[in-house]
Coordinates of C-alpha atoms and ligand atoms in Angstrom, one line a residue:
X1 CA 106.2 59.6 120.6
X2 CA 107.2 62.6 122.5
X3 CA 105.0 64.9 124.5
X4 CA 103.8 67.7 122.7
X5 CA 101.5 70.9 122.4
X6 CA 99.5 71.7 119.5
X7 CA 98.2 75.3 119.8
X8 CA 95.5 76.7 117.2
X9 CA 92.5 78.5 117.8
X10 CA 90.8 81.1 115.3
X11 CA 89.1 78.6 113.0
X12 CA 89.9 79.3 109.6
X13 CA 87.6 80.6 106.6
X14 CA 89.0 80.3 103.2
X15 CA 88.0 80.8 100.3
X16 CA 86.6 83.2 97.1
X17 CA 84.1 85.5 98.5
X18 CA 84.8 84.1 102.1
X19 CA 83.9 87.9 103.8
X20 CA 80.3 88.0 102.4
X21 CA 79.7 84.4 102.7
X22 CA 80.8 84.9 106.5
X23 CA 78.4 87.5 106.9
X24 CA 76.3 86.1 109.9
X25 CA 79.5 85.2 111.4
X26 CA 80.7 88.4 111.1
X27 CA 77.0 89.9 112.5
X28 CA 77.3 87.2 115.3
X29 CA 80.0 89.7 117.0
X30 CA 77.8 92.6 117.6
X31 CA 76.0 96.1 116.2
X32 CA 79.5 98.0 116.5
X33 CA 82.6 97.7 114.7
X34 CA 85.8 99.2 114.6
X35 CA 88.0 98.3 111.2
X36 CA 91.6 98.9 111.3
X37 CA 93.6 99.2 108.2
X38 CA 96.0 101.1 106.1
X39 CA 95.7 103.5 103.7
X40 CA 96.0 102.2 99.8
X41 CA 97.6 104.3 97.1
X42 CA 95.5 106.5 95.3
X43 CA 93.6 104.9 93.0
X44 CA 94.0 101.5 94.3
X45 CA 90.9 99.7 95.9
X46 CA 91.4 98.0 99.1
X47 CA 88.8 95.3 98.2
X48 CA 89.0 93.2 101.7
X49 CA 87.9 97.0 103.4
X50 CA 84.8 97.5 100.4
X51 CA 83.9 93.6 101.4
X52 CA 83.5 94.6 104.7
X53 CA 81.9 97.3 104.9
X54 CA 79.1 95.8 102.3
X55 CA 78.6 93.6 104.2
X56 CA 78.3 95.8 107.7
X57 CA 75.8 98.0 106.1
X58 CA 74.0 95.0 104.9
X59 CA 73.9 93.9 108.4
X60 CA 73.0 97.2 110.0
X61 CA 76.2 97.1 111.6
X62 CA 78.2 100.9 112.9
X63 CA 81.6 100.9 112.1
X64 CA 84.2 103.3 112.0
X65 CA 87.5 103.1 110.0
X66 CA 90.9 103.8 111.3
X67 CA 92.8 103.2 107.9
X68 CA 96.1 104.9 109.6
X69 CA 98.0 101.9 110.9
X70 CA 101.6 102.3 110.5
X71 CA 103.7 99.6 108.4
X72 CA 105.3 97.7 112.0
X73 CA 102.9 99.1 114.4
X74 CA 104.0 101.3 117.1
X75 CA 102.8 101.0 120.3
X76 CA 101.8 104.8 120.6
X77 CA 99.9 104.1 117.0
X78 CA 98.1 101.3 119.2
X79 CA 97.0 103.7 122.0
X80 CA 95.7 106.3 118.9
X81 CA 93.4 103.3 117.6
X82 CA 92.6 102.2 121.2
X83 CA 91.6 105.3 122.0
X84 CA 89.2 105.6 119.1
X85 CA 87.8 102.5 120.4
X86 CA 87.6 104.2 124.0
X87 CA 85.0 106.2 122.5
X88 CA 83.2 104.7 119.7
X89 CA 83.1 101.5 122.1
X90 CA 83.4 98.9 119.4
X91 CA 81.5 95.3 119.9
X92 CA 84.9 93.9 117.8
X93 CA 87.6 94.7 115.6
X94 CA 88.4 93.5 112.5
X95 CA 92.1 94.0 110.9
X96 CA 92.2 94.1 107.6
X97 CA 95.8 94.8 105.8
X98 CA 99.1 93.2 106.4
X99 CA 100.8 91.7 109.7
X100 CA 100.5 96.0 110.5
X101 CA 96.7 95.5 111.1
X102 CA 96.2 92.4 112.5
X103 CA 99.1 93.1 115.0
X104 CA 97.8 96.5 115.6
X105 CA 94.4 95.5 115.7
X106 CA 95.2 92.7 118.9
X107 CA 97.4 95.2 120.5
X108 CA 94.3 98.0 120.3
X109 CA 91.7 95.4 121.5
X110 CA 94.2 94.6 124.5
X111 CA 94.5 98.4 125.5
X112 CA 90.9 98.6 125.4
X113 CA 90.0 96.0 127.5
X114 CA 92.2 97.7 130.2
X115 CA 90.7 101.3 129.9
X116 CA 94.7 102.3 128.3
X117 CA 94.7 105.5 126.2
X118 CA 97.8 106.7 126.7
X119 CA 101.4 106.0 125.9
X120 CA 103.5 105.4 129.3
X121 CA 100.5 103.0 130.4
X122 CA 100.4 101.1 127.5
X123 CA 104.1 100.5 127.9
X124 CA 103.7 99.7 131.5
X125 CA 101.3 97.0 130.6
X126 CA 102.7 95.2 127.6
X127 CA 105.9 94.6 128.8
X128 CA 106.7 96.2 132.7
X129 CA 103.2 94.3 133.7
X130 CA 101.6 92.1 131.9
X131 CA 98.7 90.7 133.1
X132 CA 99.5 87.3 134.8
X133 CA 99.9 83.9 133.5
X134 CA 98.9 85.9 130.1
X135 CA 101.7 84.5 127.9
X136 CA 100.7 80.7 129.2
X137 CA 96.8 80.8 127.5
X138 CA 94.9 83.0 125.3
X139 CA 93.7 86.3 127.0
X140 CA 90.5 87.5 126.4
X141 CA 89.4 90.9 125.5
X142 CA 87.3 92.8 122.8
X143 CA 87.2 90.0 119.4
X144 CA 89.1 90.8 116.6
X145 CA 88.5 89.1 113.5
X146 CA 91.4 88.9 110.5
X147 CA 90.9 89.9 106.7
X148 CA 94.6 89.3 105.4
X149 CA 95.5 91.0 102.0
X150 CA 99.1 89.8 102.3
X151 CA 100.2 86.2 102.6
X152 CA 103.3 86.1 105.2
X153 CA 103.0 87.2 108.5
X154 CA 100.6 84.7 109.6
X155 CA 99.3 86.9 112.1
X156 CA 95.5 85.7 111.6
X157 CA 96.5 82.0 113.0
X158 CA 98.9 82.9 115.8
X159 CA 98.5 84.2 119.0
X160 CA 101.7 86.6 117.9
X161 CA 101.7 90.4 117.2
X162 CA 104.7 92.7 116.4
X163 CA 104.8 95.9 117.8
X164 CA 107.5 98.5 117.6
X165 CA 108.4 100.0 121.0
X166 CA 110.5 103.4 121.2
X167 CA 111.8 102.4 125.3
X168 CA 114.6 99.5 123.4
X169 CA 114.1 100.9 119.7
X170 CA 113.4 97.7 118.9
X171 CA 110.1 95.1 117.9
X172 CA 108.8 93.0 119.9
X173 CA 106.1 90.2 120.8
X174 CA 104.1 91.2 124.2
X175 CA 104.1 88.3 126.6
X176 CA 100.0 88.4 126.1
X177 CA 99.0 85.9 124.3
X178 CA 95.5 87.1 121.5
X179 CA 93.8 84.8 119.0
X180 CA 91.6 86.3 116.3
X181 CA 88.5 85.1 116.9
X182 CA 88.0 84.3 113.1
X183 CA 90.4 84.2 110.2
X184 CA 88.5 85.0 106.8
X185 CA 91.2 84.0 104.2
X186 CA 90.4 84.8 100.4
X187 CA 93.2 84.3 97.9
X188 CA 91.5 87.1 95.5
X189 CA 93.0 90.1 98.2
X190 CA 96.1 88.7 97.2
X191 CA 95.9 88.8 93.7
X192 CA 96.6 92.5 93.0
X193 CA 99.6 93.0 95.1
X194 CA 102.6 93.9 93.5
X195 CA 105.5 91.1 92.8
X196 CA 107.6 92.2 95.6
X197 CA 104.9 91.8 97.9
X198 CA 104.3 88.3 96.5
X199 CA 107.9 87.7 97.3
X200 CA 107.8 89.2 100.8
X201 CA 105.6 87.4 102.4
X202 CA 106.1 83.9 100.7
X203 CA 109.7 84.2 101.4
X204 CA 108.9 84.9 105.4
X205 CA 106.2 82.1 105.2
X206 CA 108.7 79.9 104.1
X207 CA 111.2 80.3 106.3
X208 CA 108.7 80.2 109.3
X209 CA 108.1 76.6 108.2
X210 CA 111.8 75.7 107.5
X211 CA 113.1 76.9 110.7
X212 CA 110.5 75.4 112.8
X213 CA 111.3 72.3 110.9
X214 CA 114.8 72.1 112.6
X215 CA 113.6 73.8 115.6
X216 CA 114.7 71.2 118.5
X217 CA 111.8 72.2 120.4
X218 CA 109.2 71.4 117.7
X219 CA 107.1 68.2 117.5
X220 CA 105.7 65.3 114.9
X221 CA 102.7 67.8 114.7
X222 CA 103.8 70.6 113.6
X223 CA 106.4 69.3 111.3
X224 CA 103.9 67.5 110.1
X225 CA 101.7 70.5 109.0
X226 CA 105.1 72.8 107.8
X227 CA 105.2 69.5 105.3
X228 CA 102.1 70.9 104.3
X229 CA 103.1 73.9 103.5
X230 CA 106.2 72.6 101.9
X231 CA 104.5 71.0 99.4
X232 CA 102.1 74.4 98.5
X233 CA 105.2 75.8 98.0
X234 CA 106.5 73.5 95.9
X235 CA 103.7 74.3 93.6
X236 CA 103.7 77.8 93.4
X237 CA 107.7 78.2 93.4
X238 CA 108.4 78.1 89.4
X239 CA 106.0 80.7 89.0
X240 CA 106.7 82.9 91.8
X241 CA 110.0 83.0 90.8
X242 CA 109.1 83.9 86.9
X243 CA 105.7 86.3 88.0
X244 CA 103.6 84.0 85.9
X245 CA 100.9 83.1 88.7
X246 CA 98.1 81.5 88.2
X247 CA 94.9 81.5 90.3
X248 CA 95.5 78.3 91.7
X249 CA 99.3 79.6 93.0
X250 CA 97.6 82.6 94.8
X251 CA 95.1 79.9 96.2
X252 CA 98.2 77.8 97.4
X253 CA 100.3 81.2 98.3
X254 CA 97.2 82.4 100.6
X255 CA 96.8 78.7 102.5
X256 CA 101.1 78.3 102.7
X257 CA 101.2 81.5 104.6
X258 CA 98.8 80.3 107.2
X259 CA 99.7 76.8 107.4
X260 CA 102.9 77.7 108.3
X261 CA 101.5 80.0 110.9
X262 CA 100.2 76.9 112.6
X263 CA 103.5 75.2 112.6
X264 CA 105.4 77.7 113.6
X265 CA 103.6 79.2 116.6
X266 CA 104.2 75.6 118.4
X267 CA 108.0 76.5 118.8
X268 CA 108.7 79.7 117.0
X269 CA 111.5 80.6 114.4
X270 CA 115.5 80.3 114.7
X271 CA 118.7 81.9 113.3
X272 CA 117.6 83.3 110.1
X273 CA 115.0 85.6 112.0
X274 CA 117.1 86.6 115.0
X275 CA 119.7 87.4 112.1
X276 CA 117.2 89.3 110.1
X277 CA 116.3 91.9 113.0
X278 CA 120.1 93.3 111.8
X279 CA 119.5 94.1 107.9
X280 CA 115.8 95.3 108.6
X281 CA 116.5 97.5 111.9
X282 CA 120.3 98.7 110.0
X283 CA 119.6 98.6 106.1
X284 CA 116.0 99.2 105.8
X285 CA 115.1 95.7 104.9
X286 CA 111.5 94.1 104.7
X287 CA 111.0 91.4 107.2
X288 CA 110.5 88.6 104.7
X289 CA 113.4 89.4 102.6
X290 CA 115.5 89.7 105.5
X291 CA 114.7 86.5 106.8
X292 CA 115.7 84.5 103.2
X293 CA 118.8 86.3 102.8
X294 CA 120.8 84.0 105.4
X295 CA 118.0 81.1 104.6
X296 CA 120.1 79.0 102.4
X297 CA 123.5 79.3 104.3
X298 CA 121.4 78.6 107.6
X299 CA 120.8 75.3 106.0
X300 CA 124.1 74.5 104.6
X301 CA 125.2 75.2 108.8
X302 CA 122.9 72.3 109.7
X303 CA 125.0 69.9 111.0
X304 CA 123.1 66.7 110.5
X305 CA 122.1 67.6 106.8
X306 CA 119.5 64.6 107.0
X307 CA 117.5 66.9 108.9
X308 CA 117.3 69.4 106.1
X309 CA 117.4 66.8 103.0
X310 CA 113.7 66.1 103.7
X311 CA 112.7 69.4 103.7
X312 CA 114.6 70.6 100.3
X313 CA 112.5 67.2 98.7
X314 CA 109.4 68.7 100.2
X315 CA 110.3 72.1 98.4
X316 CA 111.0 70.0 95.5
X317 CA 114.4 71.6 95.4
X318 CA 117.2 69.7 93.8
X319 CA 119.6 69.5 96.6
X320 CA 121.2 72.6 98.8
X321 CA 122.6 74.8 96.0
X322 CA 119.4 74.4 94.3
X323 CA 117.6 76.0 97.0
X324 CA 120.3 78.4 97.5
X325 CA 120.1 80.1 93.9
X326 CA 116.2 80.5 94.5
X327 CA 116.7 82.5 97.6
X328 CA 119.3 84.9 95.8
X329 CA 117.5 85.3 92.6
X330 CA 114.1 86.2 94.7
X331 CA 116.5 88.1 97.0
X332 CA 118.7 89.4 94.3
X333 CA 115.7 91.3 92.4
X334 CA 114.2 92.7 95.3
X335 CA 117.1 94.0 97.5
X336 CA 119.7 96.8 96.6
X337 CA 122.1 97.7 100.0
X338 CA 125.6 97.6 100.5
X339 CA 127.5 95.8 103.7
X340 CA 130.7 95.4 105.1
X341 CA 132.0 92.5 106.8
X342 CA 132.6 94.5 109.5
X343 CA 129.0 95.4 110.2
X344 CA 128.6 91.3 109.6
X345 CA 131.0 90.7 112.9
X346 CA 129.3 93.2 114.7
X347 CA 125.8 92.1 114.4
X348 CA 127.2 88.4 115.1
X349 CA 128.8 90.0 118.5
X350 CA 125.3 91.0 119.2
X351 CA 123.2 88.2 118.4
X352 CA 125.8 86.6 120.8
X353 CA 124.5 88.9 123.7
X354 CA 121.3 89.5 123.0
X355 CA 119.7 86.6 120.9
X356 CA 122.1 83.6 122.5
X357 CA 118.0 81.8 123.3
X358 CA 117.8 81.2 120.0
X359 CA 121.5 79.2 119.5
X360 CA 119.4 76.6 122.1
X361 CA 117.2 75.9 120.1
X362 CA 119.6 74.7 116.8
X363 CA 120.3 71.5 116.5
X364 CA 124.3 71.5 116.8
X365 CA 126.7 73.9 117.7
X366 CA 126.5 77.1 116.0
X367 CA 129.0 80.2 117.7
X368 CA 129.8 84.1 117.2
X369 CA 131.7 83.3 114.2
X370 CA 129.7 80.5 112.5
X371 CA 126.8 83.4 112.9
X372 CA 129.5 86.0 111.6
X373 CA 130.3 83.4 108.4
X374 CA 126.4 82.9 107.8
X375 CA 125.6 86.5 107.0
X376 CA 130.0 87.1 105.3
X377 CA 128.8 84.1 103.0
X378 CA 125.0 85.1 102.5
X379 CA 126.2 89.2 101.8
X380 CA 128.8 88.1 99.8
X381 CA 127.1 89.8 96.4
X382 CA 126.7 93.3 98.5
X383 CA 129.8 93.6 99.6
Ligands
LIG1 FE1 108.5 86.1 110.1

C-alpha cells in the first residue's frame, strides 16, 4: 500500500439533542463564551443558538452573541468579531450557522490569539506572514467549538476556513491550519431549512467526496471513507431530489456532509471547484451549486472511466447520464443566469493561469480547451 496521511481531529458529536447532552463538554472550555452566528429571518428561530445558550445559562457560563457574520466571511468582518473578543476576552468560541460562522469563527479566534484588531494587520498575518510551519500542523489558539445548521461546507471536521479578502477580490484558505475543538452535529438544525438549502450543501458535499475520489494525491483511506458518504447519499438522493425527506435522510444528509469533510481535507478538491470560483465570483452563484454544475461533465472528462464507474455504483446511479440528469434537475430548479460561451473561454484562459495546481492533480490530461468544453457542455441550457 502506498504511504499516506490521514488527518482528523475535532472528535465528532452527533446526534438528536447532541448540544445539551454535551453540556459538560461544552462547560469543560471555560466561564466565558463568545457565540458567533448569523442573523435568522424574522420569525424564524435559530434553534442551535436557543440550544446554546440554555445550556450556557444552565452552566453559569457569560456569553455574548455576535449574530452579524456575513454570508463568505470577510476578513475585516473577522477583525469586527475579534475585536469583540479583544474585549469581552472569551474562554472559547462556538460557531453556530453555516460554513460563514465556523470560518469566521476560526479566523476570529486566530486574530485573537495575536492581539489583531485591525484590518491591514489581519491581512498582514493571514497571508503576507503567517506564523511559521502553521499550514504543516494544527495551530493553537482560543477553542472554538462547531454547531452546524447546514450540511455542506464541512467546516466543523476540517482544518479549512474561507475567508473573503478585498487585496485579490477573491476567497481564500489561510495557510494556518485551525481544528474545532468539538463538532456537535444534530440533524434536527437541519430539518427546517429551506429546499434550496438542502440542495446547496448536499450538492457541495458531494462533489467534495467525488473529486477527492479521483484526486491523484488521495489515498485507500480516504477514498475509503468518501465510499461512506457515497453510500449516505445514495439513500437520501430520491428524496432530495422530490423534497419528500424523511428524518432518517436528514440524519444521513447531516453525517454525508461531514464524512466527506474527512475525505476531502486529506487531498482537497479538483476541477469542478476551481471551475466554480467563475459562476459564483461572475453570476452570483452559491458555492454548492456552482460546484455540481460542471460535476457531471467533469466525470464524463475522466479519462480512465473505471475510476469513476465505482463511484456512480456507490451513488447508486445508473451509469454517467444517470448521474448527469440528477445534477441538472437539482441544478435546473435552483439556478436562473444566462452565459455566453465567450465568458466560458475566458474563465478557461484563467483557470489556465491561475488554477493550472489543480490540472496536477487530475488523473489524465485535461487543457484550456477541454476546461473551456466542460463548462460550453455543462451551460449549454443557459446559453
Ligand atoms: Fe466546497
Amino acid at each position: 500500500m502506498q504511504d499516506f496521511k490521514f488527518h482528523i481531529q475535532a472528535p465528532v458529536y452527533f446526534g438528536h439533542g447532541t448540544v445539551k447532552k454535551q453540556a459538560d463538554l461544552i462547560a469543560s472550555y471555560g466561564k466565558r463564551a463568545l457565540l458567533v452566528t448569523t442573523k435568522f429571518p424574522q420569525g424564524v428561530v435559530n434553534q442551535a443558538l436557543e440550544d446554546v445558550i440554555s445550556v450556557l445559562n444552565d452552566k453559569g457560563i457569560e456569553y455574548r452573541v455576535f449574530d452579524e457574520t456575513e454570508e463568505n466571511p470577510s476578513v475585516e468582518c473577522c477583525v469586527r468579531i475579534a475585536t469583540l473578543a479583544a474585549e469581552f476576552k472569551p474562554d472559547f468560541f462556538v460557531g453556530i450557522g453555516g460554513g460563514s460562522s465556523m470560518d469566521a469563527s476560526k479566523c476570529a479566534s486566530l486574530l485573537l490569539e495575536n492581539h489583531i484588531t485591525d484590518d491591514d494587520a489581519a491581512y498582514e498575518l493571514l497571508w503576507k506572514n503567517p506564523p511559521r510551519d502553521a499550514w504543516r500542523r494544527p495551530y493553537k489558539c482560543t477553542p472554538v467549538i462547531c454547531v452546524p445548521t447546514t450540511a455542506g461546507s464541512s467546516s466543523e471536521i476540517t482544518g479549512f476556513y474561507v475567508i473573503s479578502r478585498k487585496d485579490t477580490n477573491s476567497k481564500d484558505t489561510p495557510p494556518v491550519i485551525i481544528f474545532a475543538e468539538a463538532a456537535l452535529l444534530d440533524p434536527a438544525y437541519i430539518k427546517t431549512a429551506p429546499q434550496f438549502v438542502l440542495d446547496t450543501g448536499a450538492m457541495d458535499a458531494l462533489s467534495h467526496g467525488i473529486e477527492t475520489s479521483l484526486n491523484v494525491n488521495s489515498n485507500f483511506m480516504n477514498r475509503q471513507v468518501a465510499m461512506i458518504g457515497f453510500g449516505l447519499f445514495k439513500k437520501f438522493k430520491d428524496h432530495l431530489l422530490s423534497g419528500e425527506l424523511t428524518d432518517e435522510d436528514f440524519d444521513n444528509i447531516m453525517l454525508h456532509s461531514s464524512i466527506m469533510g474527512m475525505a476531502f481535507y486529506q487531498a482537497g478538491t479538483l476541477l469542478p471547484h476551481g471551475l466554480s470560483y467563475y459562476l459564483s465570483h461572475d453570476k452570483g452563484l452559491n458555492h454548492g451549486l456552482a460546484c455540481s454544475i460542471t460535476q457531471g461533465e467533469f466525470l464524463r472528462a475522466v479519462p480512465d472511466q473505471s475510476l469513476v464507474t465505482p463511484i456512480l455504483e456507490a451513488c447508486g446511479f445508473k451509469d454517467i447520464d444517470d448521474c448527469c440528469d440528477y445534477f441538472r434537475e437539482i441544478v435546473g430548479r435552483n439556478v436562473h443566469i444566462s452565459v455566453t460561451e465567450e465568458e466560458c473561454d475566458a474563465w478557461a484562459a484563467h483557470f489556465m493561469k491561475y488554477q493550472a495546481h489543480r490540472l496536477d492533480r487530475f488523473p489524465g490530461h485535461m487543457d484550456e480547451a477541454g476546461l473551456a468544453g466542460i463548462f460550453k457542455r455543462s451551460l449549454k441550457s443557459y446559453m
